Amino acid sequence: MMDESEERYLPIEEDKKTGKPIWVDVRELRVRYRIPVSGVKRFFEALGEGKLLATKCKSCGERYFPPQAYCPNCRSSEMEWIELNSYGRLLTYTVVKVKPESYQKYPDYILGVARLDDGFNVLAWVLCDDFKRLRRGMRVKIDIRKRDGEDYISYFIVPVED
Ligand SMILES: [Zn+2]
């Protein structure tokens, strides 16, 4: 049992579920991801050109989105780039109200999976003013643009007229 003077300066609090002591880092953490992408750099260049690319294994024919520099199926490094069809249907979606720390600054957002007409599944934010308009199976397209408040280009799922 901690006495009150300890409680004031130890970065430890009691877990509400288990009652066990939990260490709490009191510093704010700014995370910057640095992931080597030399094998799939073309994917990002193509985003800048408004295109969404996948890779296809020249050896076994398996197709990958997000693109892979090496084929997980046959381990070949002989991959070719293919452009995705932008249109498809909304497979599923969810409204994210409890956000991870790095997305706290955003209002609630919608994550969805689109099944594109050429068979690829694409996980992305769904841009839609009213999530009640969304229906599984509805026609959607992939839209490439900057996310509000960010300088980076990404891809999004947007509903379109059937
Ligand atoms: Zn392969």
mmCIF file of N, CA and C and ligand atoms in Angstrom, residues 57-62 64 71-76 79, ligand 1:
data_model
loop_
_atom_site.group_PDB
_atom_site.id
_atom_site.type_symbol
_atom_site.label_atom_id
_atom_site.label_comp_id
_atom_site.label_asym_id
_atom_site.label_seq_id
_atom_site.Cartn_x
_atom_site.Cartn_y
_atom_site.Cartn_z
ATOM 1 N N CYS A 57 3.254 -10.776 -58.640
ATOM 2 C CA CYS A 57 4.449 -11.616 -58.737
ATOM 3 C C CYS A 57 4.569 -12.169 -60.149
ATOM 4 N N LYS A 58 5.724 -11.919 -60.771
ATOM 5 C CA LYS A 58 5.937 -12.414 -62.136
ATOM 6 C C LYS A 58 6.106 -13.934 -62.150
ATOM 7 N N SER A 59 6.451 -14.481 -60.991
ATOM 8 C CA SER A 59 6.721 -15.916 -60.933
ATOM 9 C C SER A 59 5.446 -16.734 -60.713
ATOM 10 N N CYS A 60 4.654 -16.374 -59.691
ATOM 11 C CA CYS A 60 3.480 -17.199 -59.378
ATOM 12 C C CYS A 60 2.155 -16.485 -59.678
ATOM 13 N N GLY A 61 2.222 -15.181 -59.991
ATOM 14 C CA GLY A 61 0.997 -14.482 -60.384
ATOM 15 C C GLY A 61 0.193 -13.900 -59.233
ATOM 16 N N GLU A 62 0.617 -14.144 -57.998
ATOM 17 C CA GLU A 62 -0.112 -13.608 -56.830
ATOM 18 C C GLU A 62 -0.058 -12.079 -56.857
ATOM 19 N N TYR A 64 -0.746 -8.298 -54.784
ATOM 20 C CA TYR A 64 -0.697 -7.783 -53.409
ATOM 21 C C TYR A 64 -1.077 -6.316 -53.316
ATOM 22 N N CYS A 71 7.554 -11.570 -52.937
ATOM 23 C CA CYS A 71 6.323 -12.365 -52.907
ATOM 24 C C CYS A 71 6.309 -13.263 -51.669
ATOM 25 N N PRO A 72 5.375 -13.039 -50.739
ATOM 26 C CA PRO A 72 5.302 -13.924 -49.568
ATOM 27 C C PRO A 72 4.934 -15.356 -49.939
ATOM 28 N N ASN A 73 4.328 -15.526 -51.089
ATOM 29 C CA ASN A 73 3.884 -16.854 -51.523
ATOM 30 C C ASN A 73 5.035 -17.715 -52.043
ATOM 31 N N CYS A 74 5.855 -17.165 -52.939
ATOM 32 C CA CYS A 74 6.927 -17.984 -53.539
ATOM 33 C C CYS A 74 8.324 -17.383 -53.326
ATOM 34 N N ARG A 75 8.381 -16.258 -52.589
ATOM 35 C CA ARG A 75 9.641 -15.599 -52.219
ATOM 36 C C ARG A 75 10.397 -14.989 -53.397
ATOM 37 N N SER A 76 9.746 -14.853 -54.511
ATOM 38 C CA SER A 76 10.386 -14.207 -55.653
ATOM 39 C C SER A 76 10.479 -12.705 -55.415
ATOM 40 N N MET A 79 8.770 -8.670 -59.119
ATOM 41 C CA MET A 79 7.398 -8.169 -59.006
ATOM 42 C C MET A 79 7.163 -7.119 -60.083
HETATM 43 ZN ZN ZN B 1 5.115 -15.391 -56.178
#
